[in-house]
Coordinates of C-alpha atoms and ligand atoms in Angstrom, one line a residue:
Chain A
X1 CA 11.0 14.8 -55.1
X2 CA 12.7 17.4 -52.5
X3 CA 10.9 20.1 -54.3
X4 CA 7.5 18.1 -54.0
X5 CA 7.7 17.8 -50.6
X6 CA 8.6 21.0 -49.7
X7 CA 6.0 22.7 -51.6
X8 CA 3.2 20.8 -50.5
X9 CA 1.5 20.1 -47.1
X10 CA 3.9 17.9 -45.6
X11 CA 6.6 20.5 -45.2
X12 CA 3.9 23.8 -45.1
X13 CA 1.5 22.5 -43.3
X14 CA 4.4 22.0 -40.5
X15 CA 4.2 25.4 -38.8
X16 CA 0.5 25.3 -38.3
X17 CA 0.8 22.1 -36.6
X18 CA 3.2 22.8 -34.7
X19 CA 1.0 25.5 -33.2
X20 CA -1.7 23.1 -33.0
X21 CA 0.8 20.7 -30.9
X22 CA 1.9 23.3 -28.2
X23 CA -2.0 24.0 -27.7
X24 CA -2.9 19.9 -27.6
X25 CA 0.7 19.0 -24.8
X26 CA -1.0 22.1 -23.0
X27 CA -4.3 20.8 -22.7
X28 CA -3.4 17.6 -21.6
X29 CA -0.7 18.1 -19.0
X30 CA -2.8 20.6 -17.7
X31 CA -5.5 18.2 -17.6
X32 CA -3.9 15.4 -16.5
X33 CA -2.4 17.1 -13.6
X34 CA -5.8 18.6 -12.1
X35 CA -7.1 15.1 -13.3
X36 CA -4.7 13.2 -11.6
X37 CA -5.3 15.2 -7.6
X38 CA -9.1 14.7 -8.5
X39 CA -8.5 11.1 -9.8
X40 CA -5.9 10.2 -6.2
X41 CA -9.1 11.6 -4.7
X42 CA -11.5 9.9 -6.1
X43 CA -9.3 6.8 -6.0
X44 CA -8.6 7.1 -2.4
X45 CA -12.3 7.8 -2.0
X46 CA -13.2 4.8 -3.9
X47 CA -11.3 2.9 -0.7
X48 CA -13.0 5.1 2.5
X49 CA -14.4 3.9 5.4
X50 CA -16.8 6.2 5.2
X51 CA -20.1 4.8 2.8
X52 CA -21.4 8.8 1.5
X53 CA -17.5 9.3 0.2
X54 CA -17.2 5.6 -1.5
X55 CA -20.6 6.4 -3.2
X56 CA -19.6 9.7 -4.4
X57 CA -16.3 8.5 -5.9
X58 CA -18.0 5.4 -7.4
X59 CA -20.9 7.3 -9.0
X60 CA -18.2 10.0 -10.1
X61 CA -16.3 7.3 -11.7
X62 CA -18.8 4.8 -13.3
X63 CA -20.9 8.3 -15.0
X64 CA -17.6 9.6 -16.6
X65 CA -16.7 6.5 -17.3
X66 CA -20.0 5.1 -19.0
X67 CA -20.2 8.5 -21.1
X68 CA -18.7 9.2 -24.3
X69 CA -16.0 12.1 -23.8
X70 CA -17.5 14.5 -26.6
X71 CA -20.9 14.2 -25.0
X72 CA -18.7 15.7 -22.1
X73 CA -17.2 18.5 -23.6
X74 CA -20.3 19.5 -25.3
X75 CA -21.8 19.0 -22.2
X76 CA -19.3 21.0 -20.4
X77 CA -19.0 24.2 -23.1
X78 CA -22.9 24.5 -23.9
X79 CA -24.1 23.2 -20.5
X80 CA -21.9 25.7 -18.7
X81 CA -22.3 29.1 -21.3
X82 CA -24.4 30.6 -18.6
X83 CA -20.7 31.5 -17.0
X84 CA -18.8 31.4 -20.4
X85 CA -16.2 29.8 -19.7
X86 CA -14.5 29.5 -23.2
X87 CA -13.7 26.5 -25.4
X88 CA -9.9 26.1 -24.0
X89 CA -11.5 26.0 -20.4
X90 CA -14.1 23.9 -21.1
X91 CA -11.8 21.4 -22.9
X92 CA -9.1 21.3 -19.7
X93 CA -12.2 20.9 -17.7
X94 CA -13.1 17.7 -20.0
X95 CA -9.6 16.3 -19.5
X96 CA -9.6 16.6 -15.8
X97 CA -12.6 15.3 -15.4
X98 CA -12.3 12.1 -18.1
X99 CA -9.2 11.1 -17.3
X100 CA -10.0 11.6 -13.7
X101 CA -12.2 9.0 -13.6
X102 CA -9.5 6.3 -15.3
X103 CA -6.7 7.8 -12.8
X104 CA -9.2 6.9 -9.9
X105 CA -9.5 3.6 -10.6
X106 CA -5.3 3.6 -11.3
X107 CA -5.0 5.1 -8.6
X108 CA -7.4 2.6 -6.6
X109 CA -6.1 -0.5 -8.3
X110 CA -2.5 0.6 -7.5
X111 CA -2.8 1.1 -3.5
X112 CA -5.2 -1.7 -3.2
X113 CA -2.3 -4.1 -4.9
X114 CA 0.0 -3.3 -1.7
X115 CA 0.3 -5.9 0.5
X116 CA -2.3 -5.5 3.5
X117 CA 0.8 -6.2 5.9
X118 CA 2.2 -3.5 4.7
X119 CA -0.3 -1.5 6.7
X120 CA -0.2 -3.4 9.5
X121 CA 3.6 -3.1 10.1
X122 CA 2.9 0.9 9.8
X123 CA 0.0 0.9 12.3
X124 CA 1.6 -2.0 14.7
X125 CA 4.8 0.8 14.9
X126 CA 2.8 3.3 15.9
X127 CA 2.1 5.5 12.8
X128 CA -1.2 7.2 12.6
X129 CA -3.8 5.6 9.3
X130 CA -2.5 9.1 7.6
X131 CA 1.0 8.5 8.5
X132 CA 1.1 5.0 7.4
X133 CA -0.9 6.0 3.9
X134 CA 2.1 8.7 3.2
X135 CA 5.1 7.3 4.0
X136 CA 4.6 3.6 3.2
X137 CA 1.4 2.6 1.1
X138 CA 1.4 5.8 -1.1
X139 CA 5.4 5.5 -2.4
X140 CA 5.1 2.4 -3.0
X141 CA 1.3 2.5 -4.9
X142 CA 2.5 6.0 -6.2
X143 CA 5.4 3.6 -8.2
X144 CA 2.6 0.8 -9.9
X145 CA 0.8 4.2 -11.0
X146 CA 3.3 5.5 -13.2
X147 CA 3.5 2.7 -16.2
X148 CA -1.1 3.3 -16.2
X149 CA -0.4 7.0 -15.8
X150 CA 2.3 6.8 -19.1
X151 CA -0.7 5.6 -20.7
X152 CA -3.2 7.8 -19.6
X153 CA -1.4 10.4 -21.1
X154 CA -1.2 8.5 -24.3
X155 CA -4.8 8.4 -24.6
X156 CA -5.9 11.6 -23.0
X157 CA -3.5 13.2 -25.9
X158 CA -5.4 11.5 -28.4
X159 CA -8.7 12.9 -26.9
X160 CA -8.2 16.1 -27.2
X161 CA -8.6 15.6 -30.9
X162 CA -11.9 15.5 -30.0
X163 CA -12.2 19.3 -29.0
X164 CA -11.9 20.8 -32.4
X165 CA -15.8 20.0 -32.7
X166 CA -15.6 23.2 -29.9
X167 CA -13.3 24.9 -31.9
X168 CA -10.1 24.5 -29.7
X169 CA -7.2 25.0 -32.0
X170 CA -5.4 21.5 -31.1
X171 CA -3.3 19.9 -33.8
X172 CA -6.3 17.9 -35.2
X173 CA -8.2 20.9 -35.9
X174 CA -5.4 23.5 -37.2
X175 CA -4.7 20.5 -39.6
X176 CA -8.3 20.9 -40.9
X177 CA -8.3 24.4 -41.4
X178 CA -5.2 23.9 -43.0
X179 CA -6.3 21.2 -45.7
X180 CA -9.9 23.5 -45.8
X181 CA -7.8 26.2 -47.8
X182 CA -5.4 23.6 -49.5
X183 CA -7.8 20.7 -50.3
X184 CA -4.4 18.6 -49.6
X185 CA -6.6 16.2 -46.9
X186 CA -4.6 13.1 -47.5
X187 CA -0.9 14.8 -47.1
X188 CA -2.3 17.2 -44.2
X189 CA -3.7 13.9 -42.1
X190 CA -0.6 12.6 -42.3
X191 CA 1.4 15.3 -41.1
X192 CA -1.3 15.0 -38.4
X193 CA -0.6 11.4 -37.7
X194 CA 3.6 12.2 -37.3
X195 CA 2.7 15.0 -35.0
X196 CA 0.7 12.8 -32.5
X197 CA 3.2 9.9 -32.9
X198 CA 6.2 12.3 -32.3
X199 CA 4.5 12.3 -28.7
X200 CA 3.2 9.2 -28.1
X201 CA 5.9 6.6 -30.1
X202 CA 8.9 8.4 -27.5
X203 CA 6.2 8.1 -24.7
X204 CA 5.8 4.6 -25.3
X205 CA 9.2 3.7 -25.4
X206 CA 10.5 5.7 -22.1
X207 CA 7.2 4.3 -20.1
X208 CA 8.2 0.6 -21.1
X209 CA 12.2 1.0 -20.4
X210 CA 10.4 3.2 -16.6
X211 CA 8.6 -0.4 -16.1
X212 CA 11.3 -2.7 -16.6
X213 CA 13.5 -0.3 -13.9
X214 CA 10.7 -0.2 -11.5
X215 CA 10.2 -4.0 -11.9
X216 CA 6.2 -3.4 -11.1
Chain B
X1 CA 1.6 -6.7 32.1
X2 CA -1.2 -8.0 30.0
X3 CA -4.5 -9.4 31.0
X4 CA -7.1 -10.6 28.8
X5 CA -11.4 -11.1 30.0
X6 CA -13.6 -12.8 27.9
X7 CA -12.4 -11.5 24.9
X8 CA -14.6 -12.4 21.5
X9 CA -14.3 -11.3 18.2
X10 CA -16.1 -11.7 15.3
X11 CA -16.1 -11.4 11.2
X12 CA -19.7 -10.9 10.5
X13 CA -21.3 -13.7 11.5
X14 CA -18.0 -16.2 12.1
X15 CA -17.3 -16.0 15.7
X16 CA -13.3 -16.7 15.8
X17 CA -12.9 -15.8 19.3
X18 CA -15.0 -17.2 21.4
X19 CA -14.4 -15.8 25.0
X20 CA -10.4 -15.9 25.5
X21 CA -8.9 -15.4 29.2
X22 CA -5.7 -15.2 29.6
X23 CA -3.1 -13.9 31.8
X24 CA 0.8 -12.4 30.6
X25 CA 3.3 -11.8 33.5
X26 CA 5.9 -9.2 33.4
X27 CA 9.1 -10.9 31.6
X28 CA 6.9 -13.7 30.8
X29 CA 7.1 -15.3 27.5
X30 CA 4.1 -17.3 26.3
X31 CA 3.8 -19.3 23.6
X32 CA 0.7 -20.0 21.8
X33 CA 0.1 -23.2 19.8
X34 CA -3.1 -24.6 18.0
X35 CA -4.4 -25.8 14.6
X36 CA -4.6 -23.6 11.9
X37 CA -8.1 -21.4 11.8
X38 CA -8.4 -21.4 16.1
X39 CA -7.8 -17.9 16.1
X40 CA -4.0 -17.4 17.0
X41 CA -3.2 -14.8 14.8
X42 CA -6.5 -13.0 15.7
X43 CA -5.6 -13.1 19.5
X44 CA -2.4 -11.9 18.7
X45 CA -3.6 -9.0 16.2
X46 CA -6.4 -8.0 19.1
X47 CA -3.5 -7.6 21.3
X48 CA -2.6 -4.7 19.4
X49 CA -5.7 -3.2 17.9
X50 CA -5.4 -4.3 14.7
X51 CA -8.8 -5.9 14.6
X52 CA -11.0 -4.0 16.5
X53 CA -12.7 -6.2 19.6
X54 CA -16.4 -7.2 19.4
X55 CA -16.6 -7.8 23.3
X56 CA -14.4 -8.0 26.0
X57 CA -11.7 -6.3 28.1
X58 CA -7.8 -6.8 27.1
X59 CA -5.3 -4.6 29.7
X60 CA -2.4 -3.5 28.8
X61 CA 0.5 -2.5 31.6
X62 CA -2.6 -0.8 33.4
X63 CA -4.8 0.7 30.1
X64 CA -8.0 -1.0 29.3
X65 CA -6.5 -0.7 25.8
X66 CA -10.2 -1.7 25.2
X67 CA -12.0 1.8 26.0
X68 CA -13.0 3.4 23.5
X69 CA -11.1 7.0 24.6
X70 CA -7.8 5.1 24.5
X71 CA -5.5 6.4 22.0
X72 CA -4.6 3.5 19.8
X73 CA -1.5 4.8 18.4
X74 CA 0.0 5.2 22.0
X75 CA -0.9 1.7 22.3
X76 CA 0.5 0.4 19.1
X77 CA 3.5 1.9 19.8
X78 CA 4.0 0.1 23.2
X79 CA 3.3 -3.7 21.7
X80 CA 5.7 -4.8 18.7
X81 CA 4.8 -7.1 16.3
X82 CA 6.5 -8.9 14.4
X83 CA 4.4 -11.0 11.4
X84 CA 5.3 -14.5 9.6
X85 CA 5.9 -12.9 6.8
X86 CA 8.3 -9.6 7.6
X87 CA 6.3 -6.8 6.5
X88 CA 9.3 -5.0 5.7
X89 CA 9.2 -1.5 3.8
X90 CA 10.3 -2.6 0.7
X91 CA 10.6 0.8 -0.2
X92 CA 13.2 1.9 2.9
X93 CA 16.2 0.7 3.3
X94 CA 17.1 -1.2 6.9
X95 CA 18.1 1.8 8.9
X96 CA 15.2 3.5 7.7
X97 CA 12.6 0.8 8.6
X98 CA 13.8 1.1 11.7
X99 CA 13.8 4.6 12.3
X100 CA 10.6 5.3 10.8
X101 CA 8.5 4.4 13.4
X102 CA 10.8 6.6 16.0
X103 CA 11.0 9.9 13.9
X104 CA 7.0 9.6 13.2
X105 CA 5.8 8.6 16.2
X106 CA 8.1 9.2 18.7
X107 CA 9.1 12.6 17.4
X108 CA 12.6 12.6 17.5
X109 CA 15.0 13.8 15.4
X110 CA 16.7 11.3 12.5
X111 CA 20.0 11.3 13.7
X112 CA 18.9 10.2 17.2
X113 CA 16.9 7.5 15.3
X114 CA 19.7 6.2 13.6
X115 CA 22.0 6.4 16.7
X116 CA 19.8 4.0 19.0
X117 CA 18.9 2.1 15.6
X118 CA 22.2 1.0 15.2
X119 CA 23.1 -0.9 17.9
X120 CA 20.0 -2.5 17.5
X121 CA 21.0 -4.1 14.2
X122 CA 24.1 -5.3 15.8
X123 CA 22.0 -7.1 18.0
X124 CA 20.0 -8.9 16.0
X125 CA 23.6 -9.5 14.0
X126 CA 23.0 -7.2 11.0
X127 CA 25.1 -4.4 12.2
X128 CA 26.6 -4.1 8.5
X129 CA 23.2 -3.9 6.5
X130 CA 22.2 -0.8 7.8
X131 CA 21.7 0.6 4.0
X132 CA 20.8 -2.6 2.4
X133 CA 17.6 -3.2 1.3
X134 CA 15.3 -5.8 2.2
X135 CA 14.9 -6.9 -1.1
X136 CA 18.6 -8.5 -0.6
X137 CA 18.2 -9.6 2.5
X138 CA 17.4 -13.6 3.3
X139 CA 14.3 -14.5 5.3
X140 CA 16.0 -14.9 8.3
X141 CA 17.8 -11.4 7.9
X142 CA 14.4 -9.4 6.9
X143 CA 12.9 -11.6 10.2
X144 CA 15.5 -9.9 12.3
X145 CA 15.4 -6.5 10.7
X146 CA 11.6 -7.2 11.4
X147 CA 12.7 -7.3 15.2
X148 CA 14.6 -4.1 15.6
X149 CA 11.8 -2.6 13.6
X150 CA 9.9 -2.7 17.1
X151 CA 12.2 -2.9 19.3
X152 CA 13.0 0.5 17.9
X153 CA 9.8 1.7 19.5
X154 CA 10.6 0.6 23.0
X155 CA 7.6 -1.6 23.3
X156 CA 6.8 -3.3 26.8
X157 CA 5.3 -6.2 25.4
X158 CA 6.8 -8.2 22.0
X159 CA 3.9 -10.4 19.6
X160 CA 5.4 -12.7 17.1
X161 CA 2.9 -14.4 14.6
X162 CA 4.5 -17.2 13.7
X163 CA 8.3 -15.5 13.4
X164 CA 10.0 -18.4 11.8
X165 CA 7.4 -20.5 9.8
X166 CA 8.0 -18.8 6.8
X167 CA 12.2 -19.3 6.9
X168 CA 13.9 -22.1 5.0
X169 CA 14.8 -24.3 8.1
X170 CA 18.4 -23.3 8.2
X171 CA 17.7 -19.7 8.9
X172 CA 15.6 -20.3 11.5
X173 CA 18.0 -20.5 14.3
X174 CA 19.3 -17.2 14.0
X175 CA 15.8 -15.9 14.5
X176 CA 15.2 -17.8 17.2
X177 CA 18.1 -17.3 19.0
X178 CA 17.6 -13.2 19.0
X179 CA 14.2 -14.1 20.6
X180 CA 16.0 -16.3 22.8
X181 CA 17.9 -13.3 24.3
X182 CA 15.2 -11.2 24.0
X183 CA 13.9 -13.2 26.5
X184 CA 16.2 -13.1 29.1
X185 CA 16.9 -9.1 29.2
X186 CA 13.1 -9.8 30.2
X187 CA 11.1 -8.7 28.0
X188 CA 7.4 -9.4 27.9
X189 CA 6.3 -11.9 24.8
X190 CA 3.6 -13.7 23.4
X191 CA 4.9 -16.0 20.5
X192 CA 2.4 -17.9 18.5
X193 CA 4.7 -20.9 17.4
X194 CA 4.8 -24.2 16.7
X195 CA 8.8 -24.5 17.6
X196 CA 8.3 -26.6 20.1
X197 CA 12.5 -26.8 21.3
X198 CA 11.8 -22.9 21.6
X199 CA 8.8 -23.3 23.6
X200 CA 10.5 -25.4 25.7
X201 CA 13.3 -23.5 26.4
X202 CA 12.3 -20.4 26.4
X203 CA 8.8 -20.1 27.0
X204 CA 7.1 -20.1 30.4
X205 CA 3.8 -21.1 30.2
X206 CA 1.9 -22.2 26.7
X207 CA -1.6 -22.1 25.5
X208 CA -3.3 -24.1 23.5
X209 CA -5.5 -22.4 21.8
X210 CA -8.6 -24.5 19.2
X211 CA -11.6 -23.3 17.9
X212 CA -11.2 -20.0 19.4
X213 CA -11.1 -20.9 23.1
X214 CA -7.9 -21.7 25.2
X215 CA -7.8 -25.5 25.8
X216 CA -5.4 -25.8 27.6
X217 CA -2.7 -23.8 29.0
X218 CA 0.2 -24.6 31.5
X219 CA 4.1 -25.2 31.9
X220 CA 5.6 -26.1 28.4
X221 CA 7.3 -29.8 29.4
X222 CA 3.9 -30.7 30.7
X223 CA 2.2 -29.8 27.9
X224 CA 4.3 -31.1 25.5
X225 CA 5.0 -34.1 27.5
X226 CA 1.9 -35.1 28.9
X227 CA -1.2 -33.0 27.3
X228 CA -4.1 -33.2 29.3
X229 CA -6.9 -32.0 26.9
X230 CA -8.1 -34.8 24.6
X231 CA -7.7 -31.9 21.7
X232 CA -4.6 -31.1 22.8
X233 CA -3.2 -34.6 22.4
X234 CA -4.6 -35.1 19.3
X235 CA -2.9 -31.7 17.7
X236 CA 0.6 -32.5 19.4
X237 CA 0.5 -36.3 17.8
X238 CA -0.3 -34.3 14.3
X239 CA 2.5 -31.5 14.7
X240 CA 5.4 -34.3 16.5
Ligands
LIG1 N1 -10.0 -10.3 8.2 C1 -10.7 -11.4 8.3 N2 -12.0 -11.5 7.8 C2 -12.7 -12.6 7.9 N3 -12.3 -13.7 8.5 C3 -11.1 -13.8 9.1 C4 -10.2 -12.6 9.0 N4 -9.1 -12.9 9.6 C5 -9.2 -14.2 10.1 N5 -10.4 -14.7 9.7 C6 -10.9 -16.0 10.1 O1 -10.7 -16.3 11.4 C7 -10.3 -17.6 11.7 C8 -9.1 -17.6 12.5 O2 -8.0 -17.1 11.8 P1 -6.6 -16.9 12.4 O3 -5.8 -16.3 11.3 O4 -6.7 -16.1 13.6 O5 -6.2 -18.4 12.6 P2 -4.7 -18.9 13.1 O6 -4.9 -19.7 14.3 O7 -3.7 -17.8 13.1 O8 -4.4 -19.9 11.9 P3 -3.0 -20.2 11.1 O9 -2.3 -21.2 12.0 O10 -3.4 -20.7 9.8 O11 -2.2 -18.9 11.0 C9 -10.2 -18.2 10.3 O12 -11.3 -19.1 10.1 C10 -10.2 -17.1 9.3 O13 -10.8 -17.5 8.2
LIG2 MG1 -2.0 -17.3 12.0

């Protein structure tokens, strides 16, 4: 049985993988950190006084949103060959700009959910609108974001599955060059599975003990 | 210290304020009374800027806080509030609600803050909470953290929406009782309140405000006593 197992793809496929993984974390914590200072903007946006940024942020938000994410990345890498900007850009562009869109509306949802007397104590002490939005609106939205955020991260991860159709070397698509030369598909996609819930079981797990502390 | 000319203000179409004169006294505290939906807390909130004023003139110590060059934060700084329902930073612990609004605004330095914050606790009788936060605090000790919030600031004129209605009865006292000396070191209030023993004791003139217009207005015993205004009768027989 040992033997088995360590002579087929569920112990050699492993290294491979594991490759794949490093490339998939990388693509979307990079991702989700651009995403997440467009997504505050487009959030906070979503809440101006000013009409022209509201619509911007809203027609930002409901297009990525209503769009499939592969008909983004291909839109991204083919639409955008004029500059060339490779597959591994083009797919941290994709993140950004998907998960973007859902951090906006986290973002939104969280700082509208604060009481609007919060405000008002901030203005009636003197604070400036900025002031107020930094030091008493923001912490306290900033801590309702983090159990949504948890699972944006969850499901951006699982996106970027989506990029080996450009040819990005994420764990989905090392796994298939790996059962392409083996034929092991069945063994290979699980091995694929474990890697993806390695991430996302753990993530699970922390986010829920992070709510029950936070009390959101 | 505060005067008030045919002030109006309006939500789209609903007109809540409907031309409001009135008149606030240096060391005066007035108390405003009135059904629910005249337009207290509106009156109150325009004192400060937080609605912005559809037509009128409200003065504030001298600045037509009304003109549109005023700087609103100056004002806001000068008038505390202090709102039914707290508005503590849940996030911030006492000393640091208070302080806040000093280091921010006021520029000074946080140890200065917390300095001239502290005996301000003491005074509203919370001189030992100073790192609590509000979330452990009762409703009558968040009211009076509430206080020294904006007393912090150094205001010349005090607005309290309603300070005590949302306090289980037994922790009203307290409250009122730090307004109460409030009061007489003189400072300028406007109280919208239906305490009427308060009123009474403490307050110099009261309005009565319905429908967005002041009924009514005059020394507390007479208005309590013998109401003059047909509407003003008929509210004091609902609220006694
Ligand atoms: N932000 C707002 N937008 C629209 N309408 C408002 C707003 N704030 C208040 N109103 C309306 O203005 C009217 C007066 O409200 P206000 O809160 O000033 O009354 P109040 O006298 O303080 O009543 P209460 O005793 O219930 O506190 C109400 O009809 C209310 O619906
Ligand atoms: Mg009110």
């Amino acid at each position: 049985m040992i033997e088995y197992l360590m002579d087929s793809a569920y112990y050699k496929s492993i290294p491979y993988l594991y490759e794949g993984m490093k490339l998939t974390l990388y693509i979307t914590i990079v991702g989700l950190f651009l995403g997440f200072i467009l997504g505050a903007f487009a959030g906070l946006g979503r809440l101006s006084k000013y009409s022209i940024i509201r619509a911007i942020s809203t027609v930002y938000v409901e297009v990525t949103r209503g769009t499939p994410i592969l008909a983004q990345v291909l839109f991204i890498y083919y639409g955008l060959t004029v500059v060339n900007i490779g597959e591994l850009t083009s797919a941290i562009i994709a993140i950004t700009i998907n998960a973007g869109a859902y951090i906006a509306e986290i973002v939104r949802g969280a700082v509208h959910s604060i009481d609007r007397g919060q405000h008002e104590a901030g203005r009636s002490v003197g604070l400036t609108e900025k002031q107020t939005m930094r030091y008493i609106i923001w912490p306290q939205a900033f801590k309702r974001m983090i159990p949504p955020l948890g699972n944006q991260f969850i499901i951006s991860l699982k996106d970027t599955s989506l990029f080996s159709v450009i040819a990005v070397a994420e764990v989905l698509y090392m796994g298939k060059q790996y059962y392409n030369a083996t034929f092991e598909i069945f063994e290979t996609l699980i091995m694929v599975c474990v890697f993806y819930l390695i991430i996302t079981i753990p993530t699970s797990i922390i986010l829920r003990r992070v709510e029950r502390k936070l009390d959101v | 210290m505060i005067t008030v000319k045919d002030l109006h203000k309006s939500f789209g179409d609903n007109e809540v304020l409907k031309g409001i004169d009135a008149k606030v006294d240096e060391q005066e505290v007035v108390c405003v009374i009135g059904p629910s939906g005249s337009g207290k807390s509106t009156f109150l909130r325009c004192l400060n800027l937080l609605e912005d004023i559809t037509a009128g003139e409200v003065t504030i110590d001298g600045d037509v806080i009304t003109d549109p060059k005023v700087n609103i934060n100056e004002i806001r700084s000068q008038v505390g509030m202090v709102f039914q329902h707290f508005n503590l930073f849940p996030h911030k612990t006492v000393i640091e609600n208070i302080t806040l609004g000093p280091v921010k605004v006021k520029k000074i330095s946080e140890e200065e803050a917390k300095e001239a914050a502290l005996p301000l606790l003491d005074k509203v009788g919370l001189g030992d909470k100073a790192d609590a936060y509000p979330d452990s605090l009762s409703g009558g000790q968040k009211q009076r953290v509430a206080i020294a919030r904006s007393l912090a600031m150094e205001p010349k004129v005090m607005l309290f929406d309603e300070p005590t209605s949302a306090l289980d009865p037994e922790l009203v006292g307290d409250v009122l009782q730090v307004m109460k000396d409030l009061a007489e070191e003189g400072m300028t209030m406007v109280v919208v309140t239906h305490e009427m023993g308060f009123a009474k004791e403490v307050g110099d003139r009261v309005l009565f405000m319905d429908e967005g217009i002041v009924m009514e207005e005059g020394d507390p015993n007479q208005i309590f006593d013998d109401p003059q205004n047909p509407r003003t009768q008929e509210f004091l027989s609902k609220i006694l």
